C-alpha cells in the first residue's frame, strides 16, 4: 500500500510539474510607485490680453486634433507616492460604485422616461452619472470662449455632459485657474428653453428669461447646476465652435483644481457625439504607465485616431443606457491556457440592460463579476506559486513580496474579446502598491453584474473608439 501511495504522489507531482512547465511566462521588470510629475503645457499657453484682438483661425479648418493628457495626480501637490496611490484606490472604489449605480438606475428608469424640469426653474429629477468625486483620472488643458481662456478639464468616457464652472458663482469649488466668466467671451450663447438641444438633457429646466438650465447629479451626491449654453473650445490652436456645455454656477463636492469635465461617453450630448461630423466619429487615447515612462499620455480625434495595428471588437448597444461603451468579453487566458469557469455567459448583456462589460478610462482597476474574478485569481496564483506571497492590500487579495528583486517570471494574461485577443504586458496586471517591494494582481471582483475594463489594463495600448463602424480597437505599443 505504501508503494502505491508513493507512486500516486509521484504521478500527481509529475502532473503538476508538467502543467506548470507548459505554462507561458513573460519577464516582469519591477518598477517602483511613480513619483509626482510636474505639469508642462507648451502648446497651450494662455492667450494674453495683447493677443486677444488678433484674428483667429477658421473654426472648421482642421478635421483632426491631438491632445496631451496627464494623470490627475499631477494636480495633487506635496504628496508621497504611497499617499497618491491610496488616494487613487479610494477614488476608484467611489468610481465603480457610481458606475454601478448609474447602470442600475438606467435599467429601472430609462432616460426617455425621466421627467423634465418645470418652467419655474426647479428640477423634478436628477441624473446619476459615471463620475464619483474627482475619479476622472486623466485631464487636458484647453481654451474656453473667445478669446480662449485656458483651463484644466477632466476627460471621462463614463459621462456625457460637458460642463465648466462659471462666474458668477453661487457655490464653486477651488480650481487652479480663474473661474470662466461667460460675459468676457464673444462666442458664449445661452440655449433657448424650447430648443431641441435643451430637450436632449435628461434633466432640464427653464429660468425666467426662458433659457435652458441643466443639472447633473453624481453618484457621490455631488452636483453641477447652471445655464445650458454653447461655446467655442480651443485645443492646441484648433477651434471647435458651438459645443453644447453646462455653465455651472452651483458646483458642489466635485473636483479640486480642474475647471470642469469633457464628457466622452456615447450619449447624445457627449463631445464625440456633438463633433461626430467634423471628426468622423472617431477618437483614441494612449495611457502610458506612469511608473515607466516620462512621456505624457495622448488623445486624438479624427481619422488619424485609428491605428493600422489595432484589433477590433464590436460595440454592443444597451437599450437602457447609451453612455457606456459595452463590448463582448468571451474568455481570459492565464499562461496560455483558457481559464476554466470563465465563459461568455458571465459577461452577457441581457435584453433588460443588466450585466455586460464596459471599457472605461476613469476606472483604474479592472472589475470582474465575482465568479469570473475568483477563477482568474486562482489560475494566476497557481501559475505564480513560485513567488513569495504578501498580505492582502486594500481591495487586492493576491499580492507578492518581490523585495530585493529586479525582475521575475510571471504567467501571461490575455483578454479574449469577440474578434480581438488582447495580450497584456506584465505591468498591466502586477502593480506596485508601496515602496517596500509589494506588488498586487491588479484585478478585483464585484458583486454587481457589470464588469469594467480599467485603465491599468489599457496602459500602453492605443484604444480606438471607431463609433462610425461601431467598434473598439486595441493597438499594442500604440503610444510610440
Coordinates of N, CA and C in Angstrom, one line a residue, residues 236-460:
X236 N -5.1 73.2 -28.6 CA -3.8 73.4 -29.2 C -4.0 74.2 -30.5
X237 N -4.8 75.2 -30.5 CA -4.9 76.0 -31.7 C -6.1 75.7 -32.6
X238 N -6.6 74.5 -32.4 CA -7.8 74.0 -33.2 C -9.1 74.5 -32.5
X239 N -9.9 75.2 -33.2 CA -11.1 75.7 -32.6 C -12.3 74.8 -33.0
X240 N -13.1 74.5 -32.0 CA -14.3 73.8 -32.2 C -15.5 74.7 -31.7
X241 N -16.3 75.1 -32.7 CA -17.3 76.1 -32.3 C -18.6 75.4 -31.9
X242 N -19.4 76.2 -31.2 CA -20.8 75.8 -30.8 C -20.9 74.4 -30.1
X243 N -20.0 74.2 -29.2 CA -20.1 73.0 -28.4 C -21.1 73.2 -27.2
X244 N -22.1 72.4 -27.1 CA -23.1 72.5 -26.0 C -22.5 72.1 -24.7
X245 N -22.5 73.0 -23.7 CA -21.9 72.7 -22.4 C -22.7 73.4 -21.3
X246 N -22.6 72.8 -20.1 CA -23.2 73.4 -19.0 C -22.3 74.5 -18.4
X247 N -22.8 75.6 -18.1 CA -22.1 76.7 -17.5 C -22.5 76.7 -16.0
X248 N -21.7 76.0 -15.2 CA -22.2 75.8 -13.8 C -22.0 76.9 -12.8
X249 N -23.0 77.4 -12.2 CA -22.9 78.4 -11.2 C -23.0 77.8 -9.8
X250 N -23.4 76.6 -9.7 CA -23.5 75.9 -8.4 C -22.9 74.5 -8.5
X251 N -21.7 74.3 -8.1 CA -21.0 73.1 -8.3 C -20.4 72.6 -6.9
X252 N -21.0 71.5 -6.4 CA -20.7 71.1 -5.1 C -20.1 69.7 -5.0
X253 N -18.9 69.6 -4.3 CA -18.3 68.4 -4.0 C -17.6 67.7 -5.1
X254 N -17.3 68.4 -6.2 CA -16.7 67.7 -7.3 C -15.2 67.8 -7.3
X255 N -14.6 68.4 -8.3 CA -13.1 68.3 -8.4 C -12.4 69.3 -7.5
X256 N -11.1 69.1 -7.4 CA -10.2 70.1 -6.9 C -9.2 70.3 -8.0
X257 N -9.0 71.6 -8.3 CA -8.0 72.0 -9.3 C -8.6 72.1 -10.7
X258 N -9.2 71.0 -11.3 CA -9.8 71.1 -12.6 C -11.0 72.0 -12.7
X259 N -11.2 72.6 -13.9 CA -12.3 73.6 -14.0 C -13.6 72.9 -14.4
X260 N -13.6 71.7 -14.9 CA -14.8 71.0 -15.4 C -14.5 69.7 -16.0
X261 N -15.4 69.3 -16.9 CA -15.4 67.9 -17.4 C -15.7 67.9 -18.9
X262 N -15.0 67.2 -19.7 CA -15.2 66.9 -21.1 C -15.8 65.5 -21.2
X263 N -17.1 65.4 -21.3 CA -17.7 64.1 -21.4 C -17.4 63.4 -22.7
X264 N -16.9 62.1 -22.6 CA -16.5 61.4 -23.8 C -17.4 60.1 -24.0
X265 N -18.6 60.1 -23.4 CA -19.4 58.9 -23.5 C -20.1 58.8 -24.8
X266 N -21.0 57.8 -24.9 CA -21.7 57.6 -26.2 C -23.0 58.3 -26.3
X267 N -23.4 59.1 -25.3 CA -24.7 59.8 -25.2 C -24.8 60.9 -26.2
X268 N -26.0 61.5 -26.3 CA -26.4 62.5 -27.3 C -25.6 63.8 -27.1
X269 N -25.2 64.1 -25.9 CA -24.5 65.4 -25.6 C -23.1 65.3 -25.3
X270 N -22.5 64.1 -25.5 CA -21.0 64.0 -25.3 C -20.3 64.7 -26.4
X271 N -19.0 65.0 -26.1 CA -18.2 65.7 -27.1 C -18.0 64.9 -28.4
X272 N -17.7 63.6 -28.3 CA -17.6 62.8 -29.6 C -18.9 62.8 -30.4
X273 N -20.0 62.8 -29.7 CA -21.3 62.8 -30.5 C -21.5 64.1 -31.1
X274 N -21.3 65.2 -30.3 CA -21.5 66.5 -30.9 C -20.6 66.9 -32.1
X275 N -19.4 66.4 -32.0 CA -18.4 66.7 -33.1 C -18.3 65.6 -34.1
X276 N -19.3 64.7 -34.1 CA -19.2 63.5 -35.0 C -18.9 63.8 -36.4
X277 N -19.6 64.8 -37.0 CA -19.4 65.1 -38.4 C -18.0 65.6 -38.7
X278 N -17.5 66.4 -37.8 CA -16.2 67.0 -38.0 C -15.1 66.0 -37.9
X279 N -15.1 65.1 -36.9 CA -14.1 64.2 -36.6 C -14.4 62.7 -37.0
X280 N -15.5 62.6 -37.8 CA -15.9 61.3 -38.4 C -16.2 60.3 -37.3
X281 N -16.6 60.7 -36.1 CA -17.0 59.9 -35.0 C -15.9 58.9 -34.6
X282 N -14.7 59.4 -34.6 CA -13.5 58.6 -34.2 C -12.6 59.3 -33.2
X283 N -12.2 58.6 -32.2 CA -11.2 59.1 -31.3 C -10.4 58.0 -30.7
X284 N -9.2 58.3 -30.2 CA -8.5 57.2 -29.5 C -7.6 57.9 -28.4
X285 N -7.1 57.1 -27.5 CA -6.2 57.6 -26.5 C -5.2 56.5 -26.2
X286 N -4.0 57.0 -25.7 CA -3.0 56.1 -25.2 C -2.6 56.5 -23.9
X287 N -2.7 55.7 -22.9 CA -2.4 56.0 -21.5 C -1.1 55.3 -21.1
X288 N -0.1 56.1 -20.8 CA 1.2 55.5 -20.5 C 1.3 55.0 -19.1
X289 N 2.1 54.0 -18.8 CA 2.4 53.6 -17.5 C 3.3 54.6 -16.8
X290 N 2.7 55.3 -15.8 CA 3.4 56.4 -15.2 C 4.7 56.0 -14.4
X291 N 4.8 54.7 -14.1 CA 6.0 54.3 -13.4 C 7.2 54.0 -14.3
X292 N 6.9 53.9 -15.6 CA 8.0 53.5 -16.6 C 8.3 54.5 -17.7
X293 N 7.4 55.6 -17.8 CA 7.6 56.5 -18.9 C 7.4 57.9 -18.4
X294 N 8.2 58.8 -18.9 CA 8.0 60.2 -18.7 C 7.2 60.8 -19.8
X295 N 6.9 60.1 -20.8 CA 6.1 60.6 -21.9 C 4.7 60.8 -21.5
X296 N 4.1 61.9 -21.9 CA 2.7 62.1 -21.5 C 1.7 61.2 -22.3
X297 N 0.6 60.9 -21.7 CA -0.5 60.2 -22.4 C -1.0 61.2 -23.5
X298 N -1.8 60.6 -24.4 CA -2.3 61.4 -25.5 C -3.7 61.0 -26.0
X299 N -4.4 61.9 -26.7 CA -5.7 61.6 -27.2 C -5.8 62.2 -28.6
X300 N -6.4 61.5 -29.6 CA -6.5 62.0 -30.9 C -8.0 61.9 -31.4
X301 N -8.5 62.9 -32.0 CA -9.8 62.9 -32.6 C -9.7 63.0 -34.2
X302 N -10.5 62.2 -34.9 CA -10.5 62.2 -36.3 C -10.0 60.9 -36.9
X303 N -9.8 60.8 -38.2 CA -9.4 59.6 -38.9 C -8.0 59.1 -38.4
X304 N -7.1 60.1 -38.1 CA -5.8 59.6 -37.7 C -5.8 59.0 -36.3
X305 N -7.0 58.9 -35.6 CA -7.1 58.2 -34.4 C -7.0 56.7 -34.5
X306 N -7.3 56.2 -35.7 CA -7.5 54.8 -36.0 C -6.1 54.2 -36.3
X307 N -5.6 53.4 -35.5 CA -4.3 52.7 -35.7 C -4.4 51.5 -36.7
X308 N -3.5 51.4 -37.6 CA -3.5 50.3 -38.5 C -3.3 48.9 -37.8
X309 N -2.6 48.9 -36.7 CA -2.3 47.7 -36.0 C -3.4 47.3 -35.0
X310 N -4.5 48.1 -34.9 CA -5.5 47.8 -33.9 C -6.3 46.5 -34.2
X311 N -6.6 45.8 -33.2 CA -7.5 44.6 -33.3 C -8.9 45.0 -32.7
X312 N -9.9 44.8 -33.5 CA -11.2 45.4 -33.2 C -12.2 44.4 -32.6
X313 N -13.0 44.9 -31.8 CA -14.2 44.1 -31.2 C -15.4 45.0 -31.4
X314 N -16.6 44.4 -31.7 CA -17.8 45.2 -32.0 C -18.3 45.8 -30.7
X315 N -18.8 47.0 -30.8 CA -19.5 47.7 -29.7 C -20.9 47.1 -29.6
X316 N -21.4 46.9 -28.4 CA -22.7 46.4 -28.1 C -23.6 47.6 -27.7
X317 N -24.9 47.5 -28.0 CA -25.8 48.6 -27.5 C -26.6 48.1 -26.3
X318 N -26.6 48.9 -25.3 CA -27.5 48.7 -24.2 C -28.8 49.5 -24.4
X319 N -29.9 48.8 -24.6 CA -31.1 49.6 -24.9 C -31.6 50.5 -23.8
X320 N -31.1 50.4 -22.6 CA -31.5 51.2 -21.5 C -30.5 52.3 -21.1
X321 N -29.3 52.2 -21.7 CA -28.2 53.2 -21.3 C -27.3 53.4 -22.5
X322 N -27.2 54.7 -23.0 CA -26.4 55.0 -24.1 C -25.1 55.6 -23.8
X323 N -24.7 55.8 -22.5 CA -23.5 56.4 -22.2 C -22.3 55.5 -22.3
X324 N -22.4 54.3 -21.8 CA -21.2 53.4 -21.7 C -20.8 52.7 -23.0
X325 N -19.5 52.3 -23.0 CA -19.0 51.6 -24.2 C -19.0 50.1 -23.8
X326 N -20.0 49.3 -24.3 CA -20.1 47.9 -24.0 C -19.4 47.1 -25.1
X327 N -18.7 46.1 -24.6 CA -18.0 45.1 -25.5 C -18.3 43.7 -25.0
X328 N -18.0 42.7 -25.9 CA -18.2 41.3 -25.5 C -16.9 40.7 -25.1
X329 N -16.8 40.3 -23.8 CA -15.6 39.6 -23.3 C -16.0 38.1 -23.3
X330 N -15.3 37.2 -24.0 CA -15.7 35.8 -24.1 C -14.9 34.9 -23.3
X331 N -13.7 35.4 -22.8 CA -12.9 34.5 -22.0 C -11.6 35.2 -21.6
X332 N -10.8 34.5 -20.8 CA -9.5 35.0 -20.3 C -8.5 33.8 -20.2
X333 N -7.3 34.0 -20.7 CA -6.3 33.0 -20.6 C -5.2 33.4 -19.6
X334 N -4.7 32.4 -18.9 CA -3.5 32.6 -18.0 C -2.5 31.6 -18.4
X335 N -1.3 32.1 -18.6 CA -0.2 31.1 -19.0 C -0.5 30.4 -20.3
X336 N -1.2 31.0 -21.2 CA -1.5 30.4 -22.5 C -2.7 29.4 -22.5
X337 N -3.3 29.2 -21.3 CA -4.5 28.3 -21.3 C -5.7 29.0 -20.8
X338 N -6.8 28.8 -21.5 CA -8.1 29.4 -21.2 C -8.5 29.0 -19.7
X339 N -8.9 30.0 -19.0 CA -9.3 29.7 -17.6 C -10.6 29.0 -17.5
X340 N -10.6 27.8 -16.9 CA -11.9 27.1 -16.8 C -12.8 27.9 -15.9
X341 N -14.1 27.9 -16.2 CA -15.0 28.7 -15.4 C -15.3 30.1 -15.9
X342 N -14.5 30.6 -16.8 CA -14.7 31.9 -17.3 C -15.3 31.8 -18.7
X343 N -16.6 32.0 -18.8 CA -17.3 31.9 -20.1 C -18.0 33.2 -20.5
X344 N -18.4 33.3 -21.7 CA -19.0 34.5 -22.2 C -20.3 34.8 -21.4
X345 N -21.0 33.7 -20.9 CA -22.2 33.9 -20.2 C -22.1 34.7 -19.0
X346 N -20.9 34.7 -18.3 CA -20.7 35.5 -17.1 C -20.7 37.0 -17.4
X347 N -20.4 37.4 -18.7 CA -20.3 38.8 -19.0 C -21.5 39.2 -20.0
X348 N -22.5 38.5 -20.1 CA -23.5 38.7 -21.0 C -24.4 40.0 -20.7
X349 N -24.6 40.8 -21.7 CA -25.5 42.0 -21.5 C -26.9 41.5 -21.9
X350 N -27.8 41.4 -20.9 CA -29.1 40.8 -21.3 C -30.1 41.9 -21.9
X351 N -31.2 41.5 -22.5 CA -32.1 42.4 -23.2 C -32.6 43.5 -22.2
X352 N -32.6 43.3 -20.9 CA -33.2 44.3 -20.0 C -32.1 45.3 -19.6
X353 N -30.9 45.1 -20.1 CA -29.8 46.1 -19.9 C -28.9 45.8 -18.7
X354 N -29.1 44.6 -18.1 CA -28.3 44.1 -17.0 C -27.0 43.5 -17.4
X355 N -26.0 43.6 -16.6 CA -24.7 42.9 -16.8 C -23.9 43.6 -17.9
X356 N -23.1 42.8 -18.6 CA -22.2 43.3 -19.6 C -20.8 43.8 -19.1
X357 N -20.0 44.2 -20.1 CA -18.6 44.6 -19.9 C -18.5 46.0 -20.5
X358 N -17.9 47.0 -19.8 CA -17.6 48.3 -20.4 C -16.2 48.6 -20.4
X359 N -15.7 49.4 -21.3 CA -14.4 50.0 -21.3 C -14.5 51.3 -20.7
X360 N -13.6 51.7 -19.7 CA -13.8 52.9 -19.0 C -12.4 53.5 -18.7
X361 N -12.2 54.8 -19.1 CA -10.9 55.5 -18.9 C -10.8 55.9 -17.4
X362 N -11.9 56.1 -16.7 CA -11.8 56.7 -15.4 C -11.7 55.7 -14.2
X363 N -11.9 54.4 -14.5 CA -11.7 53.3 -13.6 C -10.3 52.8 -13.7
X364 N -9.6 52.6 -12.6 CA -8.2 52.2 -12.7 C -8.1 50.7 -12.7
X365 N -8.7 50.0 -11.7 CA -8.5 48.5 -11.6 C -9.7 47.8 -12.2
X366 N -9.4 46.9 -13.1 CA -10.5 46.1 -13.8 C -11.3 45.3 -12.7
X367 N -12.6 45.5 -12.9 CA -13.5 44.7 -12.0 C -14.2 43.6 -12.8
X368 N -14.2 42.4 -12.3 CA -14.9 41.3 -13.0 C -16.0 40.8 -12.1
X369 N -17.1 40.3 -12.6 CA -18.1 39.6 -11.8 C -17.4 38.6 -10.9
X370 N -17.9 38.4 -9.7 CA -17.2 37.6 -8.7 C -16.8 36.2 -9.2
X371 N -17.7 35.4 -9.8 CA -17.2 34.1 -10.3 C -16.1 34.1 -11.2
X372 N -16.1 35.1 -12.2 CA -15.0 35.2 -13.1 C -13.7 35.6 -12.5
X373 N -13.8 36.6 -11.5 CA -12.6 37.0 -10.8 C -12.0 35.9 -10.0
X374 N -12.8 35.1 -9.3 CA -12.2 34.0 -8.5 C -11.5 33.0 -9.4
X375 N -12.1 32.7 -10.5 CA -11.4 31.7 -11.4 C -10.1 32.3 -12.0
X376 N -10.1 33.6 -12.3 CA -8.9 34.2 -12.8 C -7.8 34.3 -11.8
X377 N -8.2 34.7 -10.6 CA -7.3 34.8 -9.5 C -6.6 33.5 -9.1
X378 N -7.4 32.4 -9.0 CA -6.9 31.1 -8.7 C -6.0 30.6 -9.7
X379 N -6.3 30.8 -11.0 CA -5.4 30.4 -12.1 C -4.1 31.1 -12.0
X380 N -4.1 32.4 -11.7 CA -2.9 33.2 -11.7 C -2.1 32.8 -10.4
X381 N -2.7 32.6 -9.3 CA -2.0 32.2 -8.1 C -1.3 30.8 -8.4
X382 N -1.9 29.9 -9.1 CA -1.3 28.6 -9.4 C -0.1 28.8 -10.3
X383 N -0.2 29.7 -11.3 CA 0.9 29.9 -12.2 C 2.0 30.7 -11.6
X384 N 1.7 31.5 -10.5 CA 2.8 32.3 -9.8 C 3.1 31.7 -8.5
X385 N 3.0 30.4 -8.3 CA 3.2 29.8 -7.0 C 4.6 29.9 -6.5
X386 N 5.5 30.1 -7.4 CA 6.9 30.2 -7.0 C 7.3 31.6 -6.4
X387 N 6.4 32.6 -6.5 CA 6.6 33.9 -6.0 C 6.2 33.9 -4.5
X388 N 6.9 34.7 -3.7 CA 6.6 34.8 -2.3 C 5.3 35.6 -2.1
X389 N 4.3 35.1 -1.4 CA 3.1 35.8 -1.2 C 3.3 36.9 -0.1
X390 N 2.4 38.0 -0.2 CA 2.4 39.0 0.8 C 1.0 39.2 1.2
X391 N 0.8 39.9 2.4 CA -0.6 40.1 2.9 C -1.5 40.9 1.9
X392 N -2.8 40.7 2.0 CA -3.7 41.5 1.1 C -3.5 43.0 1.3
X393 N -3.8 43.7 0.3 CA -3.6 45.2 0.4 C -4.9 45.9 -0.2
X394 N -5.6 46.6 0.6 CA -6.8 47.3 0.2 C -7.8 46.4 -0.5
X395 N -8.1 46.6 -1.7 CA -9.1 45.8 -2.4 C -8.4 44.6 -3.1
X396 N -7.1 44.4 -3.0 CA -6.4 43.4 -3.6 C -6.2 42.2 -2.7
X397 N -6.5 41.0 -3.1 CA -6.4 39.8 -2.3 C -5.3 38.9 -2.8
X398 N -4.5 39.3 -3.8 CA -3.4 38.5 -4.4 C -2.2 39.3 -4.5
X399 N -1.3 39.3 -3.5 CA -0.2 40.2 -3.5 C 1.1 39.4 -3.3
X400 N 2.2 39.9 -3.7 CA 3.5 39.2 -3.7 C 4.6 40.1 -3.1
X401 N 5.5 39.5 -2.3 CA 6.7 40.2 -1.8 C 7.8 40.0 -2.8
X402 N 8.1 41.0 -3.6 CA 9.2 40.9 -4.6 C 10.4 41.8 -4.2
X403 N 10.5 42.1 -2.9 CA 11.6 43.0 -2.4 C 12.9 42.3 -2.7
X404 N 13.9 43.1 -3.1 CA 15.2 42.6 -3.4 C 15.4 42.1 -4.8
X405 N 14.3 42.0 -5.6 CA 14.4 41.5 -7.0 C 14.3 42.7 -8.0
X406 N 14.8 42.4 -9.2 CA 14.7 43.4 -10.2 C 13.8 42.9 -11.3
X407 N 13.7 41.6 -11.5 CA 12.7 41.0 -12.4 C 12.4 39.6 -12.0
X408 N 11.1 39.2 -12.4 CA 10.7 37.9 -12.1 C 9.9 37.4 -13.4
X409 N 9.6 36.1 -13.4 CA 8.8 35.5 -14.4 C 7.4 35.3 -13.9
X410 N 6.4 35.8 -14.7 CA 5.0 35.7 -14.3 C 4.2 35.1 -15.5
X411 N 3.1 34.4 -15.2 CA 2.2 33.9 -16.2 C 1.6 35.0 -17.1
X412 N 1.5 34.7 -18.4 CA 0.9 35.7 -19.3 C -0.6 35.7 -19.0
X413 N -1.2 36.9 -19.3 CA -2.7 37.1 -19.2 C -3.2 37.7 -20.5
X414 N -4.2 37.0 -21.1 CA -4.8 37.5 -22.3 C -6.3 37.7 -22.1
X415 N -6.8 38.8 -22.5 CA -8.3 39.1 -22.5 C -8.8 38.7 -23.9
X416 N -9.8 37.9 -23.9 CA -10.3 37.5 -25.2 C -11.7 38.2 -25.5
X417 N -11.6 39.2 -26.3 CA -12.9 39.9 -26.7 C -13.3 39.2 -28.0
X418 N -14.6 39.4 -28.4 CA -15.1 38.9 -29.6 C -14.3 39.5 -30.8
X419 N -13.5 38.7 -31.4 CA -12.7 39.1 -32.6 C -11.4 39.8 -32.3
X420 N -11.0 39.9 -31.0 CA -9.8 40.6 -30.6 C -9.2 40.0 -29.3
X421 N -8.0 39.4 -29.4 CA -7.3 38.9 -28.3 C -6.3 40.0 -27.8
X422 N -6.4 40.4 -26.6 CA -5.5 41.5 -26.1 C -4.6 40.9 -25.0
X423 N -3.3 40.7 -25.4 CA -2.3 40.2 -24.6 C -1.7 41.3 -23.7
X424 N -1.8 41.2 -22.4 CA -1.4 42.3 -21.5 C 0.1 42.2 -21.2
X425 N 0.8 43.3 -21.2 CA 2.2 43.3 -20.6 C 2.0 43.1 -19.1
X426 N 3.1 42.5 -18.5 CA 3.0 42.2 -17.1 C 2.8 43.5 -16.2
X427 N 3.2 44.6 -16.7 CA 3.0 45.9 -15.9 C 1.5 46.2 -15.9
X428 N 0.7 45.6 -16.7 CA -0.7 45.9 -16.8 C -1.5 45.0 -15.8
X429 N -0.9 44.1 -15.1 CA -1.6 43.3 -14.1 C -0.9 43.0 -12.8
X430 N 0.4 43.4 -12.7 CA 1.1 43.4 -11.5 C 1.6 44.8 -11.2
X431 N 1.1 45.4 -10.1 CA 1.4 46.8 -9.9 C 2.0 47.0 -8.5
X432 N 2.9 48.0 -8.3 CA 3.5 48.3 -7.0 C 2.4 49.0 -6.2
X433 N 2.3 48.6 -4.9 CA 1.4 49.3 -4.0 C 2.0 50.0 -2.8
X434 N 3.3 49.8 -2.7 CA 4.1 50.5 -1.7 C 5.5 50.6 -2.1
X435 N 6.4 51.1 -1.3 CA 7.8 51.3 -1.6 C 8.7 50.2 -1.0
X436 N 8.0 49.1 -0.6 CA 8.7 48.0 0.1 C 8.8 46.7 -0.8
X437 N 8.4 46.9 -2.0 CA 8.5 45.7 -2.9 C 7.3 44.9 -3.0
X438 N 6.1 45.4 -2.5 CA 4.9 44.6 -2.6 C 4.2 45.0 -3.9
X439 N 3.8 43.9 -4.6 CA 3.1 44.0 -5.9 C 1.8 43.2 -5.8
X440 N 0.8 43.8 -6.4 CA -0.5 43.1 -6.3 C -1.1 42.8 -7.7
X441 N -1.9 41.8 -7.8 CA -2.6 41.4 -9.0 C -3.7 42.4 -9.2
X442 N -3.7 43.2 -10.3 CA -4.5 44.4 -10.5 C -5.9 44.1 -11.1
X443 N -6.5 43.1 -10.5 CA -7.9 42.9 -10.9 C -8.7 42.8 -9.5
X444 N -10.0 42.9 -9.6 CA -10.8 42.8 -8.4 C -12.2 42.3 -8.8
X445 N -12.8 41.7 -7.8 CA -14.2 41.1 -8.0 C -15.2 42.1 -7.7
X446 N -16.4 42.0 -8.2 CA -17.5 42.8 -7.9 C -18.8 42.0 -7.8
X447 N -19.7 42.3 -6.9 CA -20.9 41.6 -6.7 C -21.9 42.1 -7.7
X448 N -21.6 43.2 -8.4 CA -22.5 43.7 -9.5 C -22.4 42.8 -10.7
X449 N -23.4 42.8 -11.5 CA -23.3 42.1 -12.8 C -22.5 42.9 -13.8
X450 N -22.2 44.2 -13.6 CA -21.4 45.0 -14.5 C -19.9 44.8 -14.3
X451 N -19.2 44.4 -15.4 CA -17.7 44.3 -15.3 C -17.1 45.5 -16.1
X452 N -16.0 45.9 -15.6 CA -15.4 47.2 -16.1 C -13.9 46.9 -16.4
X453 N -13.5 47.2 -17.6 CA -12.1 47.1 -18.0 C -11.4 48.5 -17.7
X454 N -10.5 48.5 -16.7 CA -10.0 49.8 -16.3 C -8.7 50.2 -17.0
X455 N -8.2 51.4 -16.6 CA -7.1 52.0 -17.4 C -5.8 51.4 -17.1
X456 N -5.6 50.6 -16.0 CA -4.3 49.9 -15.7 C -4.1 48.9 -16.8
X457 N -5.2 48.2 -17.1 CA -5.1 47.1 -18.2 C -5.0 47.7 -19.6
X458 N -5.4 49.0 -19.7 CA -5.4 49.7 -21.0 C -4.0 50.3 -21.3
X459 N -3.1 50.4 -20.3 CA -1.9 51.1 -20.4 C -1.0 50.6 -21.6
X460 N -0.5 51.6 -22.4 CA 0.4 51.2 -23.4 C -0.3 50.9 -24.7

